[in-house]
PDB file of C-alpha atoms in Angstrom:
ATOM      1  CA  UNK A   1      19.315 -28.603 -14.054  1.00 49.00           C
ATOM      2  CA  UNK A   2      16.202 -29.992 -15.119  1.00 56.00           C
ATOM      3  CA  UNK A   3      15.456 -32.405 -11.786  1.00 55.00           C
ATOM      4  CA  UNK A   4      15.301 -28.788 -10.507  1.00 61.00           C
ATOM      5  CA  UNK A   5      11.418 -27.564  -9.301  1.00 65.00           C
ATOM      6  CA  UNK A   6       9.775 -24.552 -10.766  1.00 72.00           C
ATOM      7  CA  UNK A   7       9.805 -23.405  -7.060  1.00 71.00           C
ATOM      8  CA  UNK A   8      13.220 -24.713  -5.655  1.00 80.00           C
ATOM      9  CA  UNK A   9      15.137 -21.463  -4.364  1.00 84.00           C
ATOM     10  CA  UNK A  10      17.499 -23.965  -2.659  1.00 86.00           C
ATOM     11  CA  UNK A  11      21.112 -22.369  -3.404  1.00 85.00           C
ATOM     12  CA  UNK A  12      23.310 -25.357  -2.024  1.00 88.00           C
ATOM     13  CA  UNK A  13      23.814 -27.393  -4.954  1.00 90.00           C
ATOM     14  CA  UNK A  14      26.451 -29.715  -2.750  1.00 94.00           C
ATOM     15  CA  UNK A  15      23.767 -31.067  -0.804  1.00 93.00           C
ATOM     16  CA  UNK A  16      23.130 -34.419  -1.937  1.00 96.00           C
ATOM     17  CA  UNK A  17      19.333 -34.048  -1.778  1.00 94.00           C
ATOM     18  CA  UNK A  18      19.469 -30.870  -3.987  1.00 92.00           C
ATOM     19  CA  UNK A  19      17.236 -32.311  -7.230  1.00 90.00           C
ATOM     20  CA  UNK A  20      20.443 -31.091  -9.476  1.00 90.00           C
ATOM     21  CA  UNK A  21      22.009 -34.364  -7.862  1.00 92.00           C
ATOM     22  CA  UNK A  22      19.562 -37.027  -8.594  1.00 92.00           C
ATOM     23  CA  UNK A  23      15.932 -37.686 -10.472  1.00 91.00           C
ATOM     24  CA  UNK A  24      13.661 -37.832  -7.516  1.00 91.00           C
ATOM     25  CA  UNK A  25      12.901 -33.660  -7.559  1.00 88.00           C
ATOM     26  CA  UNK A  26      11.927 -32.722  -4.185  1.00 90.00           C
ATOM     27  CA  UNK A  27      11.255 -35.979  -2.235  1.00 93.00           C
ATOM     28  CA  UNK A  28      15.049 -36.528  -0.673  1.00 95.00           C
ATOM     29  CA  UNK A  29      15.045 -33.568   0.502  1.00 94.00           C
ATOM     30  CA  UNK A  30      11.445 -33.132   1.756  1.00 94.00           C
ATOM     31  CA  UNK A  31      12.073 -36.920   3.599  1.00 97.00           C
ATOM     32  CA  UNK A  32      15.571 -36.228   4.973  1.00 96.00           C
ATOM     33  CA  UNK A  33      14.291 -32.547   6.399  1.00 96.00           C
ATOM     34  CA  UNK A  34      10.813 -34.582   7.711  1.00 96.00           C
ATOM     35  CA  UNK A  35      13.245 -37.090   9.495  1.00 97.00           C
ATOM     36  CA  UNK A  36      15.066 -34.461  10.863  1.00 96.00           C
ATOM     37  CA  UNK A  37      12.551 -32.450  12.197  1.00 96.00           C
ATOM     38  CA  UNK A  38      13.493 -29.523  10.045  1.00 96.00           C
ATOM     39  CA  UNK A  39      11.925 -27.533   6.740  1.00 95.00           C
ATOM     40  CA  UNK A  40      13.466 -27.117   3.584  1.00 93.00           C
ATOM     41  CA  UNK A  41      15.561 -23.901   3.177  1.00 90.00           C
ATOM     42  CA  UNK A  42      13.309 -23.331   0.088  1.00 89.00           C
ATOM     43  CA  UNK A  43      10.279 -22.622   2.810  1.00 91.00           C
ATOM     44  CA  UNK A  44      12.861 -19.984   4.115  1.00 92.00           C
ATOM     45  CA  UNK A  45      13.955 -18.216   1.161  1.00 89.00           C
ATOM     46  CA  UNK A  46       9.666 -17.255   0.771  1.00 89.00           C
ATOM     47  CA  UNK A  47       9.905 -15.301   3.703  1.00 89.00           C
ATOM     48  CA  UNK A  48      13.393 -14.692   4.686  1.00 84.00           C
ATOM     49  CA  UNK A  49      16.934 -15.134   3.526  1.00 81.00           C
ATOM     50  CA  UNK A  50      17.741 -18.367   4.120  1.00 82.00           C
ATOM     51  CA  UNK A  51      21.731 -17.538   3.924  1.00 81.00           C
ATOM     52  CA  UNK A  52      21.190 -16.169   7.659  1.00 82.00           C
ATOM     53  CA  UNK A  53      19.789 -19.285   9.212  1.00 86.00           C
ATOM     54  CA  UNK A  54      21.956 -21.166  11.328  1.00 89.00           C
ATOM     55  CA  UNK A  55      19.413 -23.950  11.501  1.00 94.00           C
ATOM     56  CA  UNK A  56      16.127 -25.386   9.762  1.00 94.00           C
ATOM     57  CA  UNK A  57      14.133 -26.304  12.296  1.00 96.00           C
ATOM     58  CA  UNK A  58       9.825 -25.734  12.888  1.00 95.00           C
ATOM     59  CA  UNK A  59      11.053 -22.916  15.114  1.00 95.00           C
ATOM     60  CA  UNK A  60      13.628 -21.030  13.488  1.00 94.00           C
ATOM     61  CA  UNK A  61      11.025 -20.933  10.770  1.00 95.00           C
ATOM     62  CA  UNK A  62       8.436 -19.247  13.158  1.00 94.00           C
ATOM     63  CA  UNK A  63      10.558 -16.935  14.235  1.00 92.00           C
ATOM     64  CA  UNK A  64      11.523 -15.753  10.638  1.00 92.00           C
ATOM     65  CA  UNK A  65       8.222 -15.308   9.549  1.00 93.00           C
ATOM     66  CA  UNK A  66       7.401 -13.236  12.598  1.00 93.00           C
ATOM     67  CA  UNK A  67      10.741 -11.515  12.449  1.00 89.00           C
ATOM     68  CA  UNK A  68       9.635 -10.271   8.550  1.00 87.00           C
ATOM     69  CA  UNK A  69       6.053  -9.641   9.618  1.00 84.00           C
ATOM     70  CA  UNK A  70       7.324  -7.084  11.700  1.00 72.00           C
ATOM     71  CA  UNK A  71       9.607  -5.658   9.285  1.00 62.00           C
ATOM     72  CA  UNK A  72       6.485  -5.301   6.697  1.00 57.00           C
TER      73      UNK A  72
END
C-alpha cells in the first residue's frame, strides 16, 4: 500500500483508480470523479459514512454535510 495517501479513507480497493492499483496516488481518481461530475468518496468519509451513499455527486455531498450538521 504505499501509492496509498496519508488521507485516503477510500475503502474500495477494486476500483481501478484506488492508488493501491497504480503509482499516480490520487490523480485517477480525482480526474475520473472531475469528469464525472462527482467527489471522491474520501470527501465523504470526513463528514459522513460513505458506505451509505448511493451516489457521489456535488449534491449528495451537500446534503450529507447538512444531514451531519444537524445531527451535531
Amino acid at each position: 500500500m504505499e501509492n496509498l495517501s496519508q488521507f485516503c479513507t477510500c475503502r474500495d480497493l477494486k476500483c481501478p483508480f484506488h492508488p493501491t492499483n497504480h503509482s499516480k496516488g490520487c490523480s485517477l481518481c480525482i480526474a475520473k470523479n472531475l469528469k464525472e461530475g462527482e467527489i471522491p468518496s474520501c470527501f465523504f468519509n470526513k463528514v459522513g459514512n460513505a458506505s451509505e451513499m448511493e451516489s457521489f455527486y456535488y449534491e449528495d455531498f451537500a446534503k450529507l454535510v447538512l444531514k451531519n450538521k444537524k445531527e451535531d
